[in-house]
Coordinates of C-alpha atoms in Angstrom, one line a residue:
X225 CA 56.2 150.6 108.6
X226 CA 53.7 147.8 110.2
X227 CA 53.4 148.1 114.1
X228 CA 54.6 144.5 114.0
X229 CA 57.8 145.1 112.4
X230 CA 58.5 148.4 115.0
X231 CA 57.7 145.6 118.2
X232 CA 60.2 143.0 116.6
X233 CA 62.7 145.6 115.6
X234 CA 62.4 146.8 119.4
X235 CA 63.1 143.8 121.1
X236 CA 65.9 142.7 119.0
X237 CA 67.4 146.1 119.1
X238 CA 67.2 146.0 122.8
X239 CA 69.2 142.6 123.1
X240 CA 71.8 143.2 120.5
X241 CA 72.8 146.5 122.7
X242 CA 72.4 145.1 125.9
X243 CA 74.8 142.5 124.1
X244 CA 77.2 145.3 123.0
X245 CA 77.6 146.8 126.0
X246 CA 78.2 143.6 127.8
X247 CA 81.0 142.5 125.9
X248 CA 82.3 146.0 125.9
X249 CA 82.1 146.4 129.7
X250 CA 83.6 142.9 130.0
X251 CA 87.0 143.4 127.5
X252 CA 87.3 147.2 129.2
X253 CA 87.2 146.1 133.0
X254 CA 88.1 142.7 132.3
X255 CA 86.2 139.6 133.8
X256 CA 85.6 138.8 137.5
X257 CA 86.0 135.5 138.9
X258 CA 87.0 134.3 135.7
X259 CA 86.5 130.9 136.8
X260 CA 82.8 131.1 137.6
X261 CA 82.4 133.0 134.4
X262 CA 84.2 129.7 132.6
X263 CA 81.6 127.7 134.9
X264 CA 78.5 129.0 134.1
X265 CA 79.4 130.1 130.3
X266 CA 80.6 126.5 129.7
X267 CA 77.1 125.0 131.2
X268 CA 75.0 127.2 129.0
X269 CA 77.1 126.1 125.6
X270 CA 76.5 122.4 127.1
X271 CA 72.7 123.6 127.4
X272 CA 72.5 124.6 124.0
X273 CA 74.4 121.6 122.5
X274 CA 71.5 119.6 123.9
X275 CA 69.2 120.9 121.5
X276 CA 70.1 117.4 119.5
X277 CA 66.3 116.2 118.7
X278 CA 64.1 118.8 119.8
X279 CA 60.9 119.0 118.0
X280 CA 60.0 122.1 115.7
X281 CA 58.4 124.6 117.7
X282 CA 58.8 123.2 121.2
X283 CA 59.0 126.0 123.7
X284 CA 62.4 125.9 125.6
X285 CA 64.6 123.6 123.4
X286 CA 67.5 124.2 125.7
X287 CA 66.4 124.9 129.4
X288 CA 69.6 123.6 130.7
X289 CA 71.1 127.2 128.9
X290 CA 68.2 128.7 130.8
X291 CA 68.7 127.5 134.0
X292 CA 72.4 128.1 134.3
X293 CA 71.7 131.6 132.6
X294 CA 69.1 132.1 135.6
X295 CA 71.4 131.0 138.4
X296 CA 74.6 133.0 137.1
X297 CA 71.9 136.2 137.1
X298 CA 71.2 135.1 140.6
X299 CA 74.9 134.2 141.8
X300 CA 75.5 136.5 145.3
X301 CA 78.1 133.9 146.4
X302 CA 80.6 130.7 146.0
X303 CA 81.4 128.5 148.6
X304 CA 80.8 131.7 150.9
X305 CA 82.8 134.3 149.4
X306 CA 81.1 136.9 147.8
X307 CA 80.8 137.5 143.9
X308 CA 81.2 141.0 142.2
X309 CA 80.7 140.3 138.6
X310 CA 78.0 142.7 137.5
X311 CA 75.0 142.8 135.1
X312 CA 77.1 143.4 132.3
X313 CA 79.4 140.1 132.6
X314 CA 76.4 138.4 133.2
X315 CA 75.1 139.6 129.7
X316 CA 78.2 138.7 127.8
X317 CA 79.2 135.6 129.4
X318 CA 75.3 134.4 128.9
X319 CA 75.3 135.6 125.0
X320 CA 79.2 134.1 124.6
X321 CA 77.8 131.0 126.3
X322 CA 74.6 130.8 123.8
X323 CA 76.8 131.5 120.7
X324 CA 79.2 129.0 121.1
X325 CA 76.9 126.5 122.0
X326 CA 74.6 127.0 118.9
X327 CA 77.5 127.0 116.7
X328 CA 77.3 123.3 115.6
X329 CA 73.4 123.9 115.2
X330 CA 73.8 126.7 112.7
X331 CA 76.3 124.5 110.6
X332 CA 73.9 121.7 110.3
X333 CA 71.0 124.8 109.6
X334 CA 69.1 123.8 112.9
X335 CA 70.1 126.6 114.8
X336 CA 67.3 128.6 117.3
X337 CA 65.6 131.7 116.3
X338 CA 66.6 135.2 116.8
X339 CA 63.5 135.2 119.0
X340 CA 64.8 133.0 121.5
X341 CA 68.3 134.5 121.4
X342 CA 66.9 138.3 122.4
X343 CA 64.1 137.1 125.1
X344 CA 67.1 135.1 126.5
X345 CA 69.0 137.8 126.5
X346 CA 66.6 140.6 128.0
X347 CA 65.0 138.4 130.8
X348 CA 68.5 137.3 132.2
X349 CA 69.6 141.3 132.1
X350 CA 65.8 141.6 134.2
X351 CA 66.6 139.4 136.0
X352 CA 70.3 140.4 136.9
X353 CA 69.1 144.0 137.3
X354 CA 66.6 142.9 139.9
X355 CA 68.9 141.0 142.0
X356 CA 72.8 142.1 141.7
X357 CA 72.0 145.8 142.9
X358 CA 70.3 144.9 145.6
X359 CA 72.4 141.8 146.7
X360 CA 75.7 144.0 146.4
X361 CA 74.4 147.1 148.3
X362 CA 73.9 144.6 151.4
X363 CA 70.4 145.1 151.2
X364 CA 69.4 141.2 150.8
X365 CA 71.4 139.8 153.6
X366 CA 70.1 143.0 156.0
X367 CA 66.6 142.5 155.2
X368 CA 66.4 139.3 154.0
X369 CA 68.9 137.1 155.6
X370 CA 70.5 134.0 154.3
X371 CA 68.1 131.3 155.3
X372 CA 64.7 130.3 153.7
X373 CA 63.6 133.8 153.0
X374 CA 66.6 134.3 151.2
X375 CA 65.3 130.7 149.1
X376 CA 61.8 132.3 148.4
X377 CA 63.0 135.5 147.6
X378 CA 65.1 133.7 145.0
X379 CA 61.9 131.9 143.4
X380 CA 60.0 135.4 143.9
X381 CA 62.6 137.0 141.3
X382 CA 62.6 134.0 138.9
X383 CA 58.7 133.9 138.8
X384 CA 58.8 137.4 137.7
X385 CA 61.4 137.0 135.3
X386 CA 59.3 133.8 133.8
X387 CA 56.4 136.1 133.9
X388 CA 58.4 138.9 131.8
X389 CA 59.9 136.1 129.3
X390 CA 55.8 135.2 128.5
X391 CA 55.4 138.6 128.1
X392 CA 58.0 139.0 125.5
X393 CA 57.3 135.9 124.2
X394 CA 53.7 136.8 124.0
X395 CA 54.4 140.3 122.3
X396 CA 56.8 138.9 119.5
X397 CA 54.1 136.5 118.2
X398 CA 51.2 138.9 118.4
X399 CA 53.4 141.4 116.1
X400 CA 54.2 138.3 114.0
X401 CA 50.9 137.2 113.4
X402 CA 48.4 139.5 114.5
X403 CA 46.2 137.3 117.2
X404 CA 44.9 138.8 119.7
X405 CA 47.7 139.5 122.5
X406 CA 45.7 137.9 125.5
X407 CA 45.1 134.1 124.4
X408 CA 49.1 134.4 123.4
X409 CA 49.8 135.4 126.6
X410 CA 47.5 133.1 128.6
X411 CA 49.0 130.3 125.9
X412 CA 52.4 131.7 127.7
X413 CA 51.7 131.6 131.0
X414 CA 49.9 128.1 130.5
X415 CA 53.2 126.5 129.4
X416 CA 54.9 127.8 132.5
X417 CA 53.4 125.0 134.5
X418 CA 55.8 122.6 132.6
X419 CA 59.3 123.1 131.7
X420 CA 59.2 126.7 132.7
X421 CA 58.4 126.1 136.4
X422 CA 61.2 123.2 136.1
X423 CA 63.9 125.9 134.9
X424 CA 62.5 128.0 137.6
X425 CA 63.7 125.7 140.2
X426 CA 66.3 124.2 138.6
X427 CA 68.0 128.1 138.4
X428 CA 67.1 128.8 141.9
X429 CA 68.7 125.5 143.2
X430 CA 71.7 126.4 141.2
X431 CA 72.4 129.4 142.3
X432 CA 71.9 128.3 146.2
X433 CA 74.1 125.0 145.8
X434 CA 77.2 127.3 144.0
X435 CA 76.7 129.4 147.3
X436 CA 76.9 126.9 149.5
X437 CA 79.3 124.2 147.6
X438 CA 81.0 126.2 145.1
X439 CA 80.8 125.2 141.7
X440 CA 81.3 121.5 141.5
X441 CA 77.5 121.6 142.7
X442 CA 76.9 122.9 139.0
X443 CA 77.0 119.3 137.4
X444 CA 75.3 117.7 139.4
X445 CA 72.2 119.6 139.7
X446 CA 72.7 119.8 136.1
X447 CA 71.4 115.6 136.1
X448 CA 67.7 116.4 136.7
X449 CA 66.8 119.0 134.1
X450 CA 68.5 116.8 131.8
X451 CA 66.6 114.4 132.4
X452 CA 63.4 116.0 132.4
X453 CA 64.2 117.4 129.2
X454 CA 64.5 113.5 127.5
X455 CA 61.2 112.8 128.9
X456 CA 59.4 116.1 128.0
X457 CA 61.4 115.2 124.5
X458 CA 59.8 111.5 124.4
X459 CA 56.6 113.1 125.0
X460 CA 56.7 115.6 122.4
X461 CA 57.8 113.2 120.3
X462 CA 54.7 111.5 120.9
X463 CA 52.2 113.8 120.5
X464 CA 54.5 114.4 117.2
X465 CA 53.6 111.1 116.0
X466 CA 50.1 111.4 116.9
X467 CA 49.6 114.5 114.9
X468 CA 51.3 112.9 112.2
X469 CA 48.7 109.5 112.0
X470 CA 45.7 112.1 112.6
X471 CA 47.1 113.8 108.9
X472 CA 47.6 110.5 107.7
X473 CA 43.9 109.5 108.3
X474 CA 43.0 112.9 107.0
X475 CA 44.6 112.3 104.0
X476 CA 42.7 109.1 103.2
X477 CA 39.5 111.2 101.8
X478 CA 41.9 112.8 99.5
X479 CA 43.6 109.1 97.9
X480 CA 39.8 108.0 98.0
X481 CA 38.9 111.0 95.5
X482 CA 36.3 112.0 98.0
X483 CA 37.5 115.3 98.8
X484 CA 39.9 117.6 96.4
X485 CA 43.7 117.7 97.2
X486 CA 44.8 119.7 100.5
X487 CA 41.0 120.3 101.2
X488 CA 41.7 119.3 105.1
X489 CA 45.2 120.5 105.2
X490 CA 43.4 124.1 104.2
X491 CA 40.5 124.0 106.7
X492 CA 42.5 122.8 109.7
X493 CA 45.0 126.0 109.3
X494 CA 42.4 128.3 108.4
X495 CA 40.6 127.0 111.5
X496 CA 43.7 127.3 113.7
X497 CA 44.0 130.9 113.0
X498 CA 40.3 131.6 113.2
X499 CA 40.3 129.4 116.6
X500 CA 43.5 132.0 118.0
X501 CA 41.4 135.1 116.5
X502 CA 38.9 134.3 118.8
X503 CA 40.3 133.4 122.0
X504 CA 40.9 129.7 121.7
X505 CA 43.6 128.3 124.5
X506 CA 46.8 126.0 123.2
X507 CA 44.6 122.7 124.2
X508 CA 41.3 124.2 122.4
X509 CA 43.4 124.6 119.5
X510 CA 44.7 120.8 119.5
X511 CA 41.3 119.7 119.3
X512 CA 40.6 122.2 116.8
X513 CA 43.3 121.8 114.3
X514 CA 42.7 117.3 114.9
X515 CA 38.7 117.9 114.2
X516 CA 39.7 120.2 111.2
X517 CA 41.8 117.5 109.6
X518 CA 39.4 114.8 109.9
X519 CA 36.2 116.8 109.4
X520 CA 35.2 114.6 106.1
X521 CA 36.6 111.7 107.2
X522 CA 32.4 110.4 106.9
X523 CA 33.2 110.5 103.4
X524 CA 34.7 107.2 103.7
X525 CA 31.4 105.4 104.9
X526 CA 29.2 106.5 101.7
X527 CA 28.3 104.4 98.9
X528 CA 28.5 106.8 96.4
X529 CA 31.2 110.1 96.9
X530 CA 30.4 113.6 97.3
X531 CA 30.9 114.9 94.2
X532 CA 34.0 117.4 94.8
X533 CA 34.0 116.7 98.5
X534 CA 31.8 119.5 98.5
X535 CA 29.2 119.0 101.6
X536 CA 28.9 122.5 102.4
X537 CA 26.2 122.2 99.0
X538 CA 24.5 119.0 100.2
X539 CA 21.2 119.2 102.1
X540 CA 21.1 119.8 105.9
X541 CA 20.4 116.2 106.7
X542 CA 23.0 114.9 104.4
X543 CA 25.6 116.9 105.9
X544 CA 24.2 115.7 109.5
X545 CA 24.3 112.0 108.2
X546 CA 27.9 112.2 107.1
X547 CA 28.8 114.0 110.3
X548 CA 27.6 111.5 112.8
X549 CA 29.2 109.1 110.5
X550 CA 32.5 111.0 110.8
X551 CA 32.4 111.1 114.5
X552 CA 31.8 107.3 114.5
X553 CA 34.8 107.0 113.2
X554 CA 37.0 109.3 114.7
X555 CA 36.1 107.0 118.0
X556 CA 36.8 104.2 116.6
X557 CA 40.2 105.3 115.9
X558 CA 41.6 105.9 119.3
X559 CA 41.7 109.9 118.9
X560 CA 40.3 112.3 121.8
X561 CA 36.8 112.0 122.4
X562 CA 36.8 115.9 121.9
X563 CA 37.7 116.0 118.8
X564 CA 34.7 113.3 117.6
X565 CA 32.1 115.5 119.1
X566 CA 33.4 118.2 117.0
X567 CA 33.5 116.5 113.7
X568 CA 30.1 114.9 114.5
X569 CA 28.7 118.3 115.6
X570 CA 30.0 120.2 113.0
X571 CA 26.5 119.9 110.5
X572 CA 23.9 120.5 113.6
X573 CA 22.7 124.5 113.5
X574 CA 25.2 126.7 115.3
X575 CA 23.3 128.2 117.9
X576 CA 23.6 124.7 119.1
X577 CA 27.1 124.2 118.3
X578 CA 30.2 124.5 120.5
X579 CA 33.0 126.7 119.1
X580 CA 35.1 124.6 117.5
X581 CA 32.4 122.9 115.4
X582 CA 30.9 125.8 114.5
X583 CA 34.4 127.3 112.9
X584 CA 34.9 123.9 111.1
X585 CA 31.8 124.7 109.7
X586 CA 32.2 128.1 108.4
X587 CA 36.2 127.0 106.9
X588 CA 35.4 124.1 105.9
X589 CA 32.1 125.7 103.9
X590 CA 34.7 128.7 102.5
X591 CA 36.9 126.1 101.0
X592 CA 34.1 123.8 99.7
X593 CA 32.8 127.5 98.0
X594 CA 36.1 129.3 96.7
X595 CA 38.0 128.5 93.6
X596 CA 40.7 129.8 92.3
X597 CA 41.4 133.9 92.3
X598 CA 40.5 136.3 94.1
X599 CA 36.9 137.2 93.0
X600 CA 35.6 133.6 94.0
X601 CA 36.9 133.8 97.3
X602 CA 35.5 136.8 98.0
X603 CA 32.1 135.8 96.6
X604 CA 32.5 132.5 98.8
X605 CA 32.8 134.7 102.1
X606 CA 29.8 136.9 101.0
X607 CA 28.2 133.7 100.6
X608 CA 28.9 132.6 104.2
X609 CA 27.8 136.6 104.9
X610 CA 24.3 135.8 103.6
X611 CA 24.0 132.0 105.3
X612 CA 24.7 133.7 109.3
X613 CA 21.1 134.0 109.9
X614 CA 20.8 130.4 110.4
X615 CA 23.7 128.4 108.6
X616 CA 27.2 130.0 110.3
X617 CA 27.9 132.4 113.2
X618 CA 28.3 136.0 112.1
X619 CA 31.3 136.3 114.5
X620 CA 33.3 133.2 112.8
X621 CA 32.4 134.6 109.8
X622 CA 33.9 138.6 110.2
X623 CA 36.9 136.5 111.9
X624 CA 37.5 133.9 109.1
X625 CA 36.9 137.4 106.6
X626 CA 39.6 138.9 109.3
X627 CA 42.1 136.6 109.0
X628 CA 41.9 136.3 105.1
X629 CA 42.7 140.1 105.1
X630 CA 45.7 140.0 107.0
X631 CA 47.6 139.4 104.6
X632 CA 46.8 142.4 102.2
X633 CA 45.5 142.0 98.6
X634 CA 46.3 139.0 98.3
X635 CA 45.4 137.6 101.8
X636 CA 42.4 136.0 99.8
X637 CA 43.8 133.7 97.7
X638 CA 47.2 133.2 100.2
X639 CA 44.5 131.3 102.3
X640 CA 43.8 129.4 100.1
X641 CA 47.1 128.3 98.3
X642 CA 48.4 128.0 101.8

């Protein structure tokens, strides 16, 4: 059995127990302070309802379930009076929360990932483990006190339970897709600057203002993460539609007939996972993946086509001259000035190349070489093999070869059907 499957397997195995014994715990002992429980199991359905619009792939589609999953983990008191649910109600009423709130979601087929529904699940029970013990024994209030120590030491346990969620998060997709574990994490970590750090504080807040005002203080510091959430969504949706005209653009060497169909769709993912295989940050990889798709766009300024698209087989000046003429473009259409100097750079030699440029070169020359099968892929890459002493870097090269491989047999030709 693959490593990757035995991580997966692990953390999922860990959450549905944790899930078991929490509703097991609950229905024996039965549930204390049943109506905080209500409270908090009701604002983390709400959270998960607002998951209407989110974009594929976005990071925390529901942090108003995170947030009120955070502060219940963090609940000592209510209006004053002390709590004594324990880590076990928290579990259940987080996971009973999360399931009926994701309910309409699965009908429509929208519905999160198992991912998200076990790293929920494991960094509340950190959470709740690192708090509720100490918090009932007395030790918090004798050592800590009540006023703003009490506050940091709050924000102190939800930046290490952030820190264990990237962790998690981090470890899932390297045993998904095999990048190395440290750009996944640093991508992780990176993202906790934006709505992480806001669930952060919006948890911590919770938690204080239920102590101090008792529950109705639940809704109404429910208003600003909503609202951060809409504008993070308008944003995403932006960058969305960005994407969307770069691969629109991309595709115009294709309805030209100057490069064959999916040639750019190919390079830019090959490129992308060559770009994580080699340490590339989440920004790095934007610029990659944009300069990927619009690598030929030069094509479009020549009088007479490449025949095939191919420009990996044209001289070294001809490939410069359709490069510079490529980054022209890409200026002139409003895109980041990072990606232009990519696509413009992507013909000079590559000791003088940045990193992303040099990897457009190496894809974009293993899709201009293989064909169909196998055997012509592999000849392609021994091809590239034999150009490293001056044409492409021997590291992008073993990486590209790397990532073709990770699929098996037939990670060759997957690649390339991809």
């Amino acid at each position: 059995m693959r490593p990757g499957v035995l991580t997966v397997g692990a953390v999922y195995g860990a959450a549905l127990l944790l899930s078991l014994a929490g509703f097991g715990a609950t229905l024996w002992y039965g549930v204390d302070e049943p109506g905080n429980a209500l409270a908090f199991g009701t604002l983390i359905a709400l959270g998960e309802l607002a998951r209407w619009g989110a974009v594929p792939g976005e990071r925390e589609a529901a942090p108003l379930a995170a947030a009120g999953a955070l502060a219940y983990a963090l609940l000592g008191t209510d209006a004053g009076t002390a709590t004594t649910h324990g880590v076990l109600q928290i579990v259940a009423v987080v996971v009973a929360g999360a399931l009926v709130g994701i309910v309409p979601h699965l009908a429509r087929g929208h519905g999160p990932g198992a991912d998200h529904l076990a790293r929920r699940v494991l960094t509340v029970t950190f959470a709740a483990l690192c708090f509720q013990p100490l918090y009932n024994s007395g030790a918090v209030v004798e050592h800590i006190g009540e006023g703003p120590s009490y506050a940091l030491f709050l924000l102190l346990l939800l930046c290490l339970t952030a820190l264990c969620d990237a962790v998690l998060a981090a470890l899932v997709l390297r045993a998904r897709t095999g990048f190395p574990y440290g750009p996944l994490l640093r991508d992780e970590l990176r993202a906790l600057l934006g709505i992480g750090s806001a669930v952060c504080a919006t948890g911590a807040v919770m938690a204080l203002g239920v102590a101090a005002a008792g529950l109705w203080a639940l809704p109404v510091l429910a208003v600003p993460l909503l609202l951060t959430q809409v504008s993070f969504r308008r944003y995403a949706a932006v960058r969305t539609v960005n994407r969307q005209t770069i691969a629109s653009l991309a595709r115009a060497t294709e309805i030209a007939g100057c490069t064959p169909p999916g040639h750019a769709r190919r390079v830019a993912a090959l490129s992308t996972a060559v770009g994580r295989e080699l340490g590339l940050s989440g920004p790095e990889l934007a610029v990659l993946e944009h300069a990927a798709l619009m690598h030929d766009i030069g094509q479009l300024s020549l009088v007479d086509p490449v025949e095939g698209g191919a420009t990996a087989l044209l001289p070294a000046e001809e490939q410069r001259r359709i490069a510079l003429l490529g980054g022209e473009v890409v200026r002139r259409t409003g895109v980041a000035a990072a990606v232009a100097v990519v696509v413009e750079r992507q013909a000079d030699p590559y000791r003088d190349q940045p990193l992303p440029a040099r990897i457009v070169r190496a894809v974009n020359a293993y899709d201009d070489l293989a064909g169909d099968g196998a055997g012509a892929a592999l000849e392609a890459l021994e091809r590239l093999r034999l150009g490293t002493a001056r044409d492409y870097h021997p590291d992008v090269v073993e990486c590209l070869a790397r990532v073709l491989a990770r699929g098996g047999a037939a990670g060759v030709t997957s690649a390339i059907a991809g």
